[in-house]
PDB file of C-alpha atoms in Angstrom:
ATOM      1  CA  UNK A  16     146.314  51.799  90.030  1.00  0.00           C
ATOM      2  CA  UNK A  17     149.147  52.165  92.572  1.00  0.00           C
ATOM      3  CA  UNK A  18     152.473  53.513  91.394  1.00  0.00           C
ATOM      4  CA  UNK A  19     155.355  51.069  91.159  1.00  0.00           C
ATOM      5  CA  UNK A  20     159.061  51.878  91.159  1.00  0.00           C
ATOM      6  CA  UNK A  21     160.589  52.646  87.772  1.00  0.00           C
ATOM      7  CA  UNK A  22     164.287  52.078  87.082  1.00  0.00           C
ATOM      8  CA  UNK A  23     165.804  53.648  83.961  1.00  0.00           C
ATOM      9  CA  UNK A  24     169.196  52.336  82.891  1.00  0.00           C
ATOM     10  CA  UNK A  25     171.522  52.775  79.926  1.00  0.00           C
ATOM     11  CA  UNK A  26     173.973  50.338  78.339  1.00  0.00           C
ATOM     12  CA  UNK A  27     176.548  50.365  75.548  1.00  0.00           C
ATOM     13  CA  UNK A  28     177.154  47.784  72.839  1.00  0.00           C
ATOM     14  CA  UNK A  29     180.893  48.337  72.619  1.00  0.00           C
ATOM     15  CA  UNK A  30     182.459  46.937  69.485  1.00  0.00           C
ATOM     16  CA  UNK A  31     186.080  46.449  68.541  1.00  0.00           C
ATOM     17  CA  UNK A  32     187.408  44.393  65.616  1.00  0.00           C
ATOM     18  CA  UNK A  33     184.100  42.568  65.238  1.00  0.00           C
ATOM     19  CA  UNK A  34     183.866  41.674  68.915  1.00  0.00           C
ATOM     20  CA  UNK A  35     181.409  42.804  71.586  1.00  0.00           C
ATOM     21  CA  UNK A  36     182.324  43.605  75.184  1.00  0.00           C
ATOM     22  CA  UNK A  37     180.403  41.724  77.872  1.00  0.00           C
ATOM     23  CA  UNK A  38     180.594  41.857  81.661  1.00  0.00           C
ATOM     24  CA  UNK A  39     179.956  38.917  83.988  1.00  0.00           C
ATOM     25  CA  UNK A  40     177.588  39.560  86.890  1.00  0.00           C
ATOM     26  CA  UNK A  41     179.167  39.059  90.312  1.00  0.00           C
ATOM     27  CA  UNK A  42     177.994  36.910  93.221  1.00  0.00           C
ATOM     28  CA  UNK A  43     176.264  39.991  94.647  1.00  0.00           C
ATOM     29  CA  UNK A  44     173.684  39.710  91.836  1.00  0.00           C
ATOM     30  CA  UNK A  45     171.945  36.648  93.308  1.00  0.00           C
ATOM     31  CA  UNK A  46     170.286  34.342  90.771  1.00  0.00           C
ATOM     32  CA  UNK A  47     171.886  36.235  87.867  1.00  0.00           C
ATOM     33  CA  UNK A  48     175.442  35.718  89.149  1.00  0.00           C
ATOM     34  CA  UNK A  49     177.713  34.220  86.484  1.00  0.00           C
ATOM     35  CA  UNK A  50     175.578  35.426  83.592  1.00  0.00           C
ATOM     36  CA  UNK A  51     176.919  37.946  81.104  1.00  0.00           C
ATOM     37  CA  UNK A  52     175.488  41.382  80.374  1.00  0.00           C
ATOM     38  CA  UNK A  53     176.347  44.609  78.598  1.00  0.00           C
ATOM     39  CA  UNK A  54     178.310  47.300  80.404  1.00  0.00           C
ATOM     40  CA  UNK A  55     175.951  49.896  81.802  1.00  0.00           C
ATOM     41  CA  UNK A  56     173.515  50.528  84.592  1.00  0.00           C
ATOM     42  CA  UNK A  57     171.078  52.828  86.305  1.00  0.00           C
ATOM     43  CA  UNK A  58     170.825  56.557  85.798  1.00  0.00           C
ATOM     44  CA  UNK A  59     171.512  58.874  88.707  1.00  0.00           C
ATOM     45  CA  UNK A  60     168.788  61.467  89.321  1.00  0.00           C
ATOM     46  CA  UNK A  61     168.886  64.076  86.540  1.00  0.00           C
ATOM     47  CA  UNK A  62     171.615  62.264  84.598  1.00  0.00           C
ATOM     48  CA  UNK A  63     171.345  62.056  80.805  1.00  0.00           C
ATOM     49  CA  UNK A  64     171.171  58.431  79.556  1.00  0.00           C
ATOM     50  CA  UNK A  65     174.285  58.836  77.370  1.00  0.00           C
ATOM     51  CA  UNK A  66     176.274  60.233  80.304  1.00  0.00           C
ATOM     52  CA  UNK A  67     175.073  57.397  82.548  1.00  0.00           C
ATOM     53  CA  UNK A  68     176.029  54.774  79.967  1.00  0.00           C
ATOM     54  CA  UNK A  69     179.545  56.206  79.564  1.00  0.00           C
ATOM     55  CA  UNK A  70     180.018  56.541  83.341  1.00  0.00           C
ATOM     56  CA  UNK A  71     178.936  52.940  83.870  1.00  0.00           C
ATOM     57  CA  UNK A  72     181.274  51.694  81.110  1.00  0.00           C
ATOM     58  CA  UNK A  73     184.200  53.402  82.859  1.00  0.00           C
ATOM     59  CA  UNK A  74     183.193  52.037  86.281  1.00  0.00           C
ATOM     60  CA  UNK A  75     182.675  48.455  85.078  1.00  0.00           C
ATOM     61  CA  UNK A  76     185.464  48.118  82.497  1.00  0.00           C
ATOM     62  CA  UNK A  77     188.048  50.891  82.898  1.00  0.00           C
ATOM     63  CA  UNK A  78     187.404  51.925  79.310  1.00  0.00           C
ATOM     64  CA  UNK A  79     186.571  55.387  78.047  1.00  0.00           C
ATOM     65  CA  UNK A  80     183.933  55.197  75.327  1.00  0.00           C
ATOM     66  CA  UNK A  81     181.922  57.366  72.988  1.00  0.00           C
ATOM     67  CA  UNK A  82     178.323  56.926  71.941  1.00  0.00           C
ATOM     68  CA  UNK A  83     177.962  56.197  68.214  1.00  0.00           C
ATOM     69  CA  UNK A  84     174.179  56.113  68.132  1.00  0.00           C
ATOM     70  CA  UNK A  85     171.004  54.645  69.510  1.00  0.00           C
ATOM     71  CA  UNK A  86     170.692  50.847  69.316  1.00  0.00           C
ATOM     72  CA  UNK A  87     167.418  49.822  70.977  1.00  0.00           C
ATOM     73  CA  UNK A  88     165.341  50.003  74.102  1.00  0.00           C
ATOM     74  CA  UNK A  89     163.292  47.526  76.001  1.00  0.00           C
ATOM     75  CA  UNK A  90     161.301  47.329  79.173  1.00  0.00           C
ATOM     76  CA  UNK A  91     160.069  44.693  81.540  1.00  0.00           C
ATOM     77  CA  UNK A  92     158.815  44.202  85.056  1.00  0.00           C
ATOM     78  CA  UNK A  93     161.380  42.514  87.265  1.00  0.00           C
ATOM     79  CA  UNK A  94     161.962  42.147  90.995  1.00  0.00           C
ATOM     80  CA  UNK A  95     164.496  44.542  92.498  1.00  0.00           C
ATOM     81  CA  UNK A  96     165.160  43.742  96.160  1.00  0.00           C
ATOM     82  CA  UNK A  97     161.903  41.763  96.105  1.00  0.00           C
ATOM     83  CA  UNK A  98     159.817  44.667  94.787  1.00  0.00           C
ATOM     84  CA  UNK A  99     158.224  44.498  91.314  1.00  0.00           C
ATOM     85  CA  UNK A 100     159.949  47.262  89.344  1.00  0.00           C
ATOM     86  CA  UNK A 101     159.335  48.594  85.843  1.00  0.00           C
ATOM     87  CA  UNK A 102     162.782  48.523  84.200  1.00  0.00           C
ATOM     88  CA  UNK A 103     163.266  50.765  81.150  1.00  0.00           C
ATOM     89  CA  UNK A 104     166.569  50.016  79.427  1.00  0.00           C
ATOM     90  CA  UNK A 105     168.230  52.105  76.724  1.00  0.00           C
ATOM     91  CA  UNK A 106     170.964  50.575  74.554  1.00  0.00           C
ATOM     92  CA  UNK A 107     173.524  52.572  72.583  1.00  0.00           C
ATOM     93  CA  UNK A 108     176.146  51.585  70.020  1.00  0.00           C
ATOM     94  CA  UNK A 109     179.592  52.728  71.094  1.00  0.00           C
ATOM     95  CA  UNK A 110     183.340  52.621  70.515  1.00  0.00           C
ATOM     96  CA  UNK A 111     186.338  52.579  72.834  1.00  0.00           C
ATOM     97  CA  UNK A 112     188.417  55.774  72.771  1.00  0.00           C
ATOM     98  CA  UNK A 113     190.790  55.128  75.689  1.00  0.00           C
ATOM     99  CA  UNK A 114     191.532  53.406  78.951  1.00  0.00           C
ATOM    100  CA  UNK A 115     192.608  49.860  79.742  1.00  0.00           C
ATOM    101  CA  UNK A 116     190.269  46.918  80.190  1.00  0.00           C
ATOM    102  CA  UNK A 117     190.034  45.852  83.820  1.00  0.00           C
ATOM    103  CA  UNK A 118     187.373  44.254  86.041  1.00  0.00           C
ATOM    104  CA  UNK A 119     185.136  46.292  88.336  1.00  0.00           C
ATOM    105  CA  UNK A 120     186.134  46.201  91.993  1.00  0.00           C
ATOM    106  CA  UNK A 121     183.407  45.174  94.467  1.00  0.00           C
ATOM    107  CA  UNK A 122     180.552  45.957  92.093  1.00  0.00           C
ATOM    108  CA  UNK A 123     177.761  44.285  90.195  1.00  0.00           C
ATOM    109  CA  UNK A 124     180.234  42.708  87.741  1.00  0.00           C
ATOM    110  CA  UNK A 125     183.466  40.820  88.387  1.00  0.00           C
ATOM    111  CA  UNK A 126     185.119  40.527  84.969  1.00  0.00           C
ATOM    112  CA  UNK A 127     184.721  41.713  81.403  1.00  0.00           C
ATOM    113  CA  UNK A 128     185.957  40.386  78.058  1.00  0.00           C
ATOM    114  CA  UNK A 129     185.576  40.704  74.294  1.00  0.00           C
ATOM    115  CA  UNK A 130     183.614  38.029  72.429  1.00  0.00           C
ATOM    116  CA  UNK A 131     182.660  37.305  68.841  1.00  0.00           C
ATOM    117  CA  UNK A 132     178.862  37.592  68.664  1.00  0.00           C
ATOM    118  CA  UNK A 133     178.484  33.909  67.710  1.00  0.00           C
ATOM    119  CA  UNK A 134     180.560  32.899  70.747  1.00  0.00           C
ATOM    120  CA  UNK A 135     178.589  35.251  72.996  1.00  0.00           C
ATOM    121  CA  UNK A 136     175.325  33.695  71.823  1.00  0.00           C
ATOM    122  CA  UNK A 137     176.406  30.347  73.347  1.00  0.00           C
ATOM    123  CA  UNK A 138     177.117  31.844  76.783  1.00  0.00           C
ATOM    124  CA  UNK A 139     174.748  32.323  79.724  1.00  0.00           C
ATOM    125  CA  UNK A 140     173.382  35.781  78.935  1.00  0.00           C
ATOM    126  CA  UNK A 141     170.843  37.940  80.684  1.00  0.00           C
ATOM    127  CA  UNK A 142     167.900  39.009  78.529  1.00  0.00           C
ATOM    128  CA  UNK A 143     169.415  42.465  78.050  1.00  0.00           C
ATOM    129  CA  UNK A 144     172.591  41.031  76.486  1.00  0.00           C
ATOM    130  CA  UNK A 145     170.493  38.869  74.165  1.00  0.00           C
ATOM    131  CA  UNK A 146     168.588  41.993  73.044  1.00  0.00           C
ATOM    132  CA  UNK A 147     171.920  43.748  72.544  1.00  0.00           C
ATOM    133  CA  UNK A 148     173.208  40.999  70.274  1.00  0.00           C
ATOM    134  CA  UNK A 149     170.027  41.236  68.206  1.00  0.00           C
ATOM    135  CA  UNK A 150     170.588  45.001  67.816  1.00  0.00           C
ATOM    136  CA  UNK A 151     174.273  44.425  66.962  1.00  0.00           C
ATOM    137  CA  UNK A 152     173.391  41.910  64.242  1.00  0.00           C
ATOM    138  CA  UNK A 153     170.704  44.224  62.817  1.00  0.00           C
ATOM    139  CA  UNK A 154     173.213  47.063  62.566  1.00  0.00           C
ATOM    140  CA  UNK A 155     175.678  44.860  60.710  1.00  0.00           C
ATOM    141  CA  UNK A 156     173.010  43.553  58.318  1.00  0.00           C
ATOM    142  CA  UNK A 157     172.086  47.159  57.502  1.00  0.00           C
ATOM    143  CA  UNK A 158     175.753  48.022  57.003  1.00  0.00           C
ATOM    144  CA  UNK A 159     176.190  45.104  54.581  1.00  0.00           C
ATOM    145  CA  UNK A 160     173.468  46.427  52.265  1.00  0.00           C
TER     146      UNK A 160
END
C-alpha cells in the first residue's frame, strides 16, 4: 500500500472560569472558514506535542499557557491541499498563565473568544472542537464524582 502524508497536530482545551477558548478559522481556510476550533496546530519536525500546542496557543491567541494533562486524541483522513492526509490530533487540558487575548495576524484563525460549553455547542464547530467539548465535559463529570 502506498504511503500517504501524515500530519500530527496538538491542541489545548483552555479553560477559565468555566469557559473554553475557541478560535475562528479565517478565510484562508477555505470551506472551514467561519467555523470555530481549538487553539493549536501542526508539530514542527522534532517538536514535542506539548511544546507545539503551547507555541500554537501563543501564536493564535497571545496567551501563555501550561499543559494540565492529556485530554484525548483522534485521527481521520482529510484533504490537505487536495491530498488525502492522515491527521493525528492530540488534545491537552490547559490553563492560562499569562499574556493578553488577541487575534492571530494573517494566520489560520482571525479571532478568538471564551465561551460557555453549552453556548459553544450551538456554534459552527469543526469536528476537532466538538471532540474537545466532549473531553471537557467528561473531565468535569469525573471531577463532580
